[in-house]
Short mmCIF file of C-alpha atoms and ligand atoms in Angstrom, two decimals:
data_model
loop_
_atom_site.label_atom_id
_atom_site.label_comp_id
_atom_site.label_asym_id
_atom_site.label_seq_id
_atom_site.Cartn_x
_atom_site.Cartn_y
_atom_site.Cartn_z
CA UNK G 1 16.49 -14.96 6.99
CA UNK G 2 17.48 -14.67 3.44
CA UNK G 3 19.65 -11.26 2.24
CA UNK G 4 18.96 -11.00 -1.15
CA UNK G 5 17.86 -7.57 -2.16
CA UNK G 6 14.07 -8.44 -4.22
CA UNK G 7 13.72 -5.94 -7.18
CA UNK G 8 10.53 -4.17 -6.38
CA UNK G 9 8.32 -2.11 -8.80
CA UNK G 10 5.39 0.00 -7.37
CA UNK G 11 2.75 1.89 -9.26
CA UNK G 12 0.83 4.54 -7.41
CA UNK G 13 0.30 8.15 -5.75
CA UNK G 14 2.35 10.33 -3.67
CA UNK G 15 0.43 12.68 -1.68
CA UNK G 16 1.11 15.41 0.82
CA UNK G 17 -0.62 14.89 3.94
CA UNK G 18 -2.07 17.25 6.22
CA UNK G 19 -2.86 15.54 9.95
CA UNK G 20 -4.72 16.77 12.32
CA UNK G 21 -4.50 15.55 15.77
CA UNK G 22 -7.98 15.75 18.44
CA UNK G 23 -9.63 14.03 20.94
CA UNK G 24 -12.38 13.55 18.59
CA UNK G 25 -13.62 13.82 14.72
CA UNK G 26 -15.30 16.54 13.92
CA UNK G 27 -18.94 15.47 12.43
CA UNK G 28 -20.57 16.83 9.57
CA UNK G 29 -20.80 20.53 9.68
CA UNK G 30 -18.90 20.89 12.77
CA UNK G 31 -15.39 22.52 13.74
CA UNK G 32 -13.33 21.19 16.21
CA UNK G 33 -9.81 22.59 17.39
CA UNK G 34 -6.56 20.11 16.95
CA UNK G 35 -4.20 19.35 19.69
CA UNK G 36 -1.41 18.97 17.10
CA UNK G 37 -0.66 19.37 13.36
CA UNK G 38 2.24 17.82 11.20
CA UNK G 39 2.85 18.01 7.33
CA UNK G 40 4.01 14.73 6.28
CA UNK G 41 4.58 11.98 3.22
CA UNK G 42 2.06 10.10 2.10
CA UNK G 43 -0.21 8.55 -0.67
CA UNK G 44 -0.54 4.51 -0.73
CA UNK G 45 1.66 4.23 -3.45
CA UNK G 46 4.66 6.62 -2.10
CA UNK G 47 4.38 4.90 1.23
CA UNK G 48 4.63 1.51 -0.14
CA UNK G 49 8.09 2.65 -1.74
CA UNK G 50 9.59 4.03 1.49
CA UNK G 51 8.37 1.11 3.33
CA UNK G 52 9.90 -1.52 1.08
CA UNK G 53 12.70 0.61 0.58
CA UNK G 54 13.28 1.48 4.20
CA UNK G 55 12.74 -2.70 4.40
CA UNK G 56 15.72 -3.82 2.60
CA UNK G 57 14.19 -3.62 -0.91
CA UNK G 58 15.91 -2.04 -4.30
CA UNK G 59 12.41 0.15 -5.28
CA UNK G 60 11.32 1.59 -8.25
CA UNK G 61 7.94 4.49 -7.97
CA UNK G 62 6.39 5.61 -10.44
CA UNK G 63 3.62 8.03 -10.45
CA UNK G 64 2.35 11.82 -11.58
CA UNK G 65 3.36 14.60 -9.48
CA UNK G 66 2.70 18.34 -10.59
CA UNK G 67 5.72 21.41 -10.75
CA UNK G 68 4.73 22.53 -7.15
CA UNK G 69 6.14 22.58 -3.24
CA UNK G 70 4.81 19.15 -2.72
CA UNK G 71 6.07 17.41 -6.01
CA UNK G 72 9.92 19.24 -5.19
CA UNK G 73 9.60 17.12 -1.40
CA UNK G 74 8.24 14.01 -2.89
CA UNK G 75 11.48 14.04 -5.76
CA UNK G 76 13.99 14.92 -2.75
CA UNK G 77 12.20 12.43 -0.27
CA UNK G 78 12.77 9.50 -2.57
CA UNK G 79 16.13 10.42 -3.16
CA UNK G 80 16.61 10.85 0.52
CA UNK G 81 15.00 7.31 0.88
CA UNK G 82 16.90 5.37 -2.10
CA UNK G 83 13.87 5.29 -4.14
CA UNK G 84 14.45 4.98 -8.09
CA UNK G 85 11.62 7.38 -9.12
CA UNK G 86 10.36 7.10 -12.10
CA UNK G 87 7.77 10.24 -11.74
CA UNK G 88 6.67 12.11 -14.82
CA UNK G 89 6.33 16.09 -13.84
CA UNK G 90 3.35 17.71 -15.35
CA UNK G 91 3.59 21.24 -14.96
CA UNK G 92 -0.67 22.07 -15.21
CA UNK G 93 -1.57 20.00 -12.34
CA UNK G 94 -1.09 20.24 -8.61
CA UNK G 95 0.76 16.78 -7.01
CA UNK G 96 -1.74 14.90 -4.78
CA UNK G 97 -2.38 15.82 -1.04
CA UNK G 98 -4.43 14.67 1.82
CA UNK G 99 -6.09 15.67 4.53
CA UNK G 100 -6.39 13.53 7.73
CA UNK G 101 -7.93 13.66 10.89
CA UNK G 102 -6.38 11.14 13.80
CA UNK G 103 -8.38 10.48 16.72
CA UNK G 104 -5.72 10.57 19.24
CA UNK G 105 -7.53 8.66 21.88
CA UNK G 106 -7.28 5.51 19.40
CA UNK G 107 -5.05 6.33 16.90
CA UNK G 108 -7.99 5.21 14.12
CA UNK G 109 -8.14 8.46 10.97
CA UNK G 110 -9.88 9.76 8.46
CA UNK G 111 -8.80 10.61 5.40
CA UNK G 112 -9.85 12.96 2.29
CA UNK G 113 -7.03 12.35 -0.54
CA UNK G 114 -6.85 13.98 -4.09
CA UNK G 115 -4.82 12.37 -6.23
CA UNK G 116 -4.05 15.86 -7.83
CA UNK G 117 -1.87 15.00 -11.66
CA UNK G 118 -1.99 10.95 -10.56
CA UNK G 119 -5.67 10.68 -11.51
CA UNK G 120 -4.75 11.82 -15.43
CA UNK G 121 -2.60 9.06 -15.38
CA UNK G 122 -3.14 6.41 -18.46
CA UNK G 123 -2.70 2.67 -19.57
CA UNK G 124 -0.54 3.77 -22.37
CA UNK G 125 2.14 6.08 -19.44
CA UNK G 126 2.29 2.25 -18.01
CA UNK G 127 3.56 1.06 -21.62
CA UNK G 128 6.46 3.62 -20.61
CA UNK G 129 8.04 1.74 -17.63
CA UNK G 130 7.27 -1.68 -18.77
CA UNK G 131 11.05 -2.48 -18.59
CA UNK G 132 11.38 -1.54 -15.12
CA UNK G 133 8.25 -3.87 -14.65
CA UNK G 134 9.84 -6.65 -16.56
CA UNK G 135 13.24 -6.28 -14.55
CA UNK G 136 11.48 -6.49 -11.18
CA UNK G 137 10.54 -9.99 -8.79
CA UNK G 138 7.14 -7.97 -7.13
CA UNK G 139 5.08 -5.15 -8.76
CA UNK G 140 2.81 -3.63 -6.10
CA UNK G 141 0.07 -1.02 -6.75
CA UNK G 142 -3.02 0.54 -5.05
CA UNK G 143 -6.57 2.32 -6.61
CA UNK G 144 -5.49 5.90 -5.90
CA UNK G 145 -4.93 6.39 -9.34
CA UNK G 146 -7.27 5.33 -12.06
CA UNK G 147 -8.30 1.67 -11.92
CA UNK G 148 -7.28 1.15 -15.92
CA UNK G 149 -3.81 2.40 -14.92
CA UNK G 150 -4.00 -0.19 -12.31
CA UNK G 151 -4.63 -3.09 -14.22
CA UNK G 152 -1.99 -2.32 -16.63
CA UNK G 153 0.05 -2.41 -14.84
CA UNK G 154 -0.70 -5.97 -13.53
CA UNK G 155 -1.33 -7.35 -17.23
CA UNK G 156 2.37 -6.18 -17.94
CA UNK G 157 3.85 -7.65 -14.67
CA UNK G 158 1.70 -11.03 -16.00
CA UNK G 159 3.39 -10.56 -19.22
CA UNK G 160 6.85 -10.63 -17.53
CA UNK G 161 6.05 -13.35 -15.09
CA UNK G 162 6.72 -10.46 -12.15
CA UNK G 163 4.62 -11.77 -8.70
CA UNK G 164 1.44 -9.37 -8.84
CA UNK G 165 0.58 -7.60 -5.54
CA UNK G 166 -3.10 -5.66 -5.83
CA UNK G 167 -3.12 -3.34 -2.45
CA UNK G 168 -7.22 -2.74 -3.88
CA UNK G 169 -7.36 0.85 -1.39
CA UNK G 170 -9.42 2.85 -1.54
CA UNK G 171 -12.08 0.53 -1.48
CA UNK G 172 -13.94 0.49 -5.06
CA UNK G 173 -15.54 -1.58 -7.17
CA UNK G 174 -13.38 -3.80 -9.77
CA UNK G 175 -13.97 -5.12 -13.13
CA UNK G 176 -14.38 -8.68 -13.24
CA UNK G 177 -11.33 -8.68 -15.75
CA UNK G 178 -8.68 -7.47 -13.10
CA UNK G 179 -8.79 -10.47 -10.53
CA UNK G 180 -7.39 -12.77 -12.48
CA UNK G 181 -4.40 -10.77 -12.88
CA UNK G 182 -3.90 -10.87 -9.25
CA UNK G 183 -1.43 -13.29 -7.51
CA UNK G 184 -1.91 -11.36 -4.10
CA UNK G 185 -4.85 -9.25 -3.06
CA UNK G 186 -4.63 -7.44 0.06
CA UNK G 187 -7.75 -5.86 0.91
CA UNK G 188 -8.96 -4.37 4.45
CA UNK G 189 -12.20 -5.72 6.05
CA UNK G 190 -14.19 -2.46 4.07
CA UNK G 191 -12.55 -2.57 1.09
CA UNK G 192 -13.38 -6.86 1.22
CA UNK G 193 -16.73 -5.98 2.01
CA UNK G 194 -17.25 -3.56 -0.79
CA UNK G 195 -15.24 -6.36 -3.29
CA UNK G 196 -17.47 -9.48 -2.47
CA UNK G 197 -20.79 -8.09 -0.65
CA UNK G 198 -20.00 -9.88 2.36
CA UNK G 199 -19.71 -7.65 5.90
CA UNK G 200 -16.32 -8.64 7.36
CA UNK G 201 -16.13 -8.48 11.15
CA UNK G 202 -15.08 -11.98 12.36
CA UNK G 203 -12.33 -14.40 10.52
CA UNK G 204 -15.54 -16.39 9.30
CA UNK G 205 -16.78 -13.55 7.81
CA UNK G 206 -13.01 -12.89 6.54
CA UNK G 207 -12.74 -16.41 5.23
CA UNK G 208 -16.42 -16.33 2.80
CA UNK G 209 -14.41 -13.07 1.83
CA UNK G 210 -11.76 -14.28 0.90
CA UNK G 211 -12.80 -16.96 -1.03
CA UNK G 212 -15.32 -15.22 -2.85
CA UNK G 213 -12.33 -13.58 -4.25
CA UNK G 214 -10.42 -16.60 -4.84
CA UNK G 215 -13.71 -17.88 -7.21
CA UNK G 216 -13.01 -14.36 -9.12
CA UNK G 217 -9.58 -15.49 -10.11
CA UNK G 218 -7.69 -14.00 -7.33
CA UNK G 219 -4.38 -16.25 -7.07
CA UNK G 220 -4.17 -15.71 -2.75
CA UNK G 221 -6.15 -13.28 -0.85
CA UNK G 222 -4.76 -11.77 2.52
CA UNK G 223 -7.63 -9.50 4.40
CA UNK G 224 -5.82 -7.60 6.97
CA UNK G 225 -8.29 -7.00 10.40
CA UNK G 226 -6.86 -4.51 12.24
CA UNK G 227 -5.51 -5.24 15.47
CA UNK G 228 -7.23 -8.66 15.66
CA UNK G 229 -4.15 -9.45 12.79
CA UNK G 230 -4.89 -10.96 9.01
CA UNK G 231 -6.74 -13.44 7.51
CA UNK G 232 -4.71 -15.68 4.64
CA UNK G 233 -6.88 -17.72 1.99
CA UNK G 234 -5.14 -19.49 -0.27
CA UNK G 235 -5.83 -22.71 -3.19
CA UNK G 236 -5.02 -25.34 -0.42
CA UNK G 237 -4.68 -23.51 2.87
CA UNK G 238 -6.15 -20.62 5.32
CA UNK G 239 -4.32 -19.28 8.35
CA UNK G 240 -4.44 -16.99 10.79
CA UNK G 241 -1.88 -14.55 10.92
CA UNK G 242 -0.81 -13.29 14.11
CA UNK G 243 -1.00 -9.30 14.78
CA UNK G 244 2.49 -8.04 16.37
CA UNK G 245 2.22 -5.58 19.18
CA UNK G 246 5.13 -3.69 19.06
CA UNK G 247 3.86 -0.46 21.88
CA UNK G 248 0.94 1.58 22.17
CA UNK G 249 -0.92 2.43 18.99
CA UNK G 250 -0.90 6.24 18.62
CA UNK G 251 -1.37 6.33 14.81
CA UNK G 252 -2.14 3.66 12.54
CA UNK G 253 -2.26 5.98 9.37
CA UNK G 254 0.03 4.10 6.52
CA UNK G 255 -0.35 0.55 8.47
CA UNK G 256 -2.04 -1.24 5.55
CA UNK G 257 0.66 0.60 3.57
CA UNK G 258 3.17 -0.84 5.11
CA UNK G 259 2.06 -4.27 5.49
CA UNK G 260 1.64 -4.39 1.85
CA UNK G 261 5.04 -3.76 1.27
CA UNK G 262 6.59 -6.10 4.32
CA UNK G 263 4.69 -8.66 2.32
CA UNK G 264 6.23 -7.79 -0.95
CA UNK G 265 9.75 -7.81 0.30
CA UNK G 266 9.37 -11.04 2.10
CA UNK G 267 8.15 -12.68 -1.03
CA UNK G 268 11.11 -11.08 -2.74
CA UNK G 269 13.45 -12.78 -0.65
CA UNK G 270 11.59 -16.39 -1.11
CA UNK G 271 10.61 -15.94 2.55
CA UNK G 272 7.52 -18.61 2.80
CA UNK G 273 3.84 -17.27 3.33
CA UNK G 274 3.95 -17.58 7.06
CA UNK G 275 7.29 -15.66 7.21
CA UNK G 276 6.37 -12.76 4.39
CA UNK G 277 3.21 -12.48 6.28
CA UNK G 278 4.85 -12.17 9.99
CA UNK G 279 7.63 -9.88 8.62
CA UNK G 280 4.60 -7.72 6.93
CA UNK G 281 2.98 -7.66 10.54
CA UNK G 282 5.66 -6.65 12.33
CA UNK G 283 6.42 -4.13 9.72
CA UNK G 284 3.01 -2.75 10.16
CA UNK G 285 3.37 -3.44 14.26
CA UNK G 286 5.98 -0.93 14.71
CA UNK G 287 4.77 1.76 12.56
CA UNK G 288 1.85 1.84 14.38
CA UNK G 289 3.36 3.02 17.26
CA UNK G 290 5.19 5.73 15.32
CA UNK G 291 3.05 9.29 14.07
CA UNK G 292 2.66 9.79 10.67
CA UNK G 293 2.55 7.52 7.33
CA UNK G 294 5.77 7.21 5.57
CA UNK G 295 7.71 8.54 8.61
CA UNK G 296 6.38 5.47 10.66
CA UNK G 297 7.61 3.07 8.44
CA UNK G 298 10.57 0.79 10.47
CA UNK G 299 14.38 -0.34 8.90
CA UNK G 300 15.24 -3.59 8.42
CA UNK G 301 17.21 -3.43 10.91
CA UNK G 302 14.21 -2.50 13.44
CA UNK G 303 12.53 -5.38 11.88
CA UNK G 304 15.16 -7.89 12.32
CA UNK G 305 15.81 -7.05 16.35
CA UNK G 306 11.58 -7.09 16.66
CA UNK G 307 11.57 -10.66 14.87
CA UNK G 308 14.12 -12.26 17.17
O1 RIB Q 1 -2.68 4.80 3.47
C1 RIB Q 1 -2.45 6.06 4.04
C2 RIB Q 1 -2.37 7.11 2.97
O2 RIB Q 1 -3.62 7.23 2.33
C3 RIB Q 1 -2.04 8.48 3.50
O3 RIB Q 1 -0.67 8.72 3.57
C4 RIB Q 1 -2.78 9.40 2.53
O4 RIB Q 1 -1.93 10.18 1.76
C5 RIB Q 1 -3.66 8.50 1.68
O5 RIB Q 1 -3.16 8.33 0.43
#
């Protein structure tokens, strides 16, 4: 496997999240008593850093965060973790949190997230950190924030010839103009569904997916499926990609997160598709097993000794 260290540069949220373990969800207009809580890290964006981070990867963040409890542990978790942040303070709004339910018979969640001072975010705050962008090999980003911040931030990765990585969660609709910019699209099964129309279930229904998204401009597309693994659809192949069991599943909160960024750091290190996309699944294998979101996510080291 290669060691270089890939420069990567990831636009997004951090969020506090609140989980709450039970045997069941509670339904609409219903209480239900937990069987655990934990505060934790999170937001898509924030767990993408740690992951990649955590994964071998040099990792710039940048995001909103408000002059509260939350945004002092997000500043001292990414120094903690070796992430360069590159978060702008604004002292009127709160910094994102989320609540989240985990069924602990399946590990499955739900999840209510406010992006708290992320969603003021604008194009022009991108403008800010283009260098970074420019000096990076992978920019990443998400939808938690808004979906204009989003695509400038792939227009000025474009610019700099930076590999473009569209994470498009939570699922929402997308201007036509943003696929293009896209070298990578990772969506889930709902969030594919929700892009093209088409209900994924089965890798058939993956694949018309996937390259309805490929005839938007999309460069690759990658659906991930749960624990039946990931669909890849690219210009001149489509493959199966393998899931990676690594123990029981007790939370899968922060998988897609961290498959996103095993992906991004295996491209970094010129790792071929196949191998980006098995080091992304057993990235996502192990923290699976582990509770929480960015506290799941593995070492390299713990990815190396699963890989052999
Ligand atoms: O992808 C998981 C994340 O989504 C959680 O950490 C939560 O904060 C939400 O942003």
């Amino acid at each position: 496997m290669s060691t270089t260290r890939p420069r990567i540069f990831v636009l997004g949220i951090y969020a506090a999240d609140l989980v709450f373990t039970g045997s069941r969800m509670p339904a609409p207009g219903e209480t239900v008593t937990a069987s655990n809580f934990l505060r934790g890290h999170g937001g898509k964006g924030s767990n993408q850093a740690i992951a990649a981070a955590r994964a071998g990867a040099d990792v710039s963040f940048f995001t909103f965060i408000g002059d509260d409890a939350f945004g002092h542990d997000a500043v001292e978790l990414w120094q903690h973790e070796g992430v360069r942040s590159k978060a702008v303070v604004i002292p009127t709004q709160a910094t994102g949190a989320a609540g989240i339910f985990v069924d602990s018979r399946t590990g499955g969640n739900a999840i209510t997230v406010f992006p708290g001072a992320s969603r003021l975010m604008l194009p022009v705050d991108v403008d800010k950190v283009e260098p970074d962008i420019a000096e990076s090999d992978v920019f990443v980003v998400q939808l938690e924030q808004p979906v204009d911040v989003a695509r400038r931030g792939l227009e000025l990765a474009r610019r700099h010839r930076v590999t473009t990585i569209l994470n498009p969660a939570p699922a929402l609709s997308l201007p036509d103009d943003v696929f293009p910019l896209c070298d990578f699209i990772l969506p889930n099964e709902t969030e594919a569904g929700l892009l093209t129309g088409v209900s994924v279930g089965t890798f058939d229904e993956a694949e018309r997916a996937a390259r309805m998204l490929l005839k938007k401009g999309v460069g690759n597309v990658i659906i991930t499926l749960g624990e039946k693994g990931a669909l890849y659809c690219g210009p001149t192949q489509t493959f199966l990609v393998e899931p990676v069991g690594m123990g029981p599943c007790v939370d899968t909160t922060g998988a897609g997160d961290g498959f996103t960024a095993g992906f991004a750091v295996g491209l970094g290190k010129g790792l071929s598709l196949p191998e980006a996309l098995k080091f992304a699944a057993t990235l996502a294998g192990i923290s699976v097993t582990r509770h929480g979101a960015a506290a799941s996510m593995p070492t390299l080291t713990e990815i190396e000794v699963a890989l052999k």
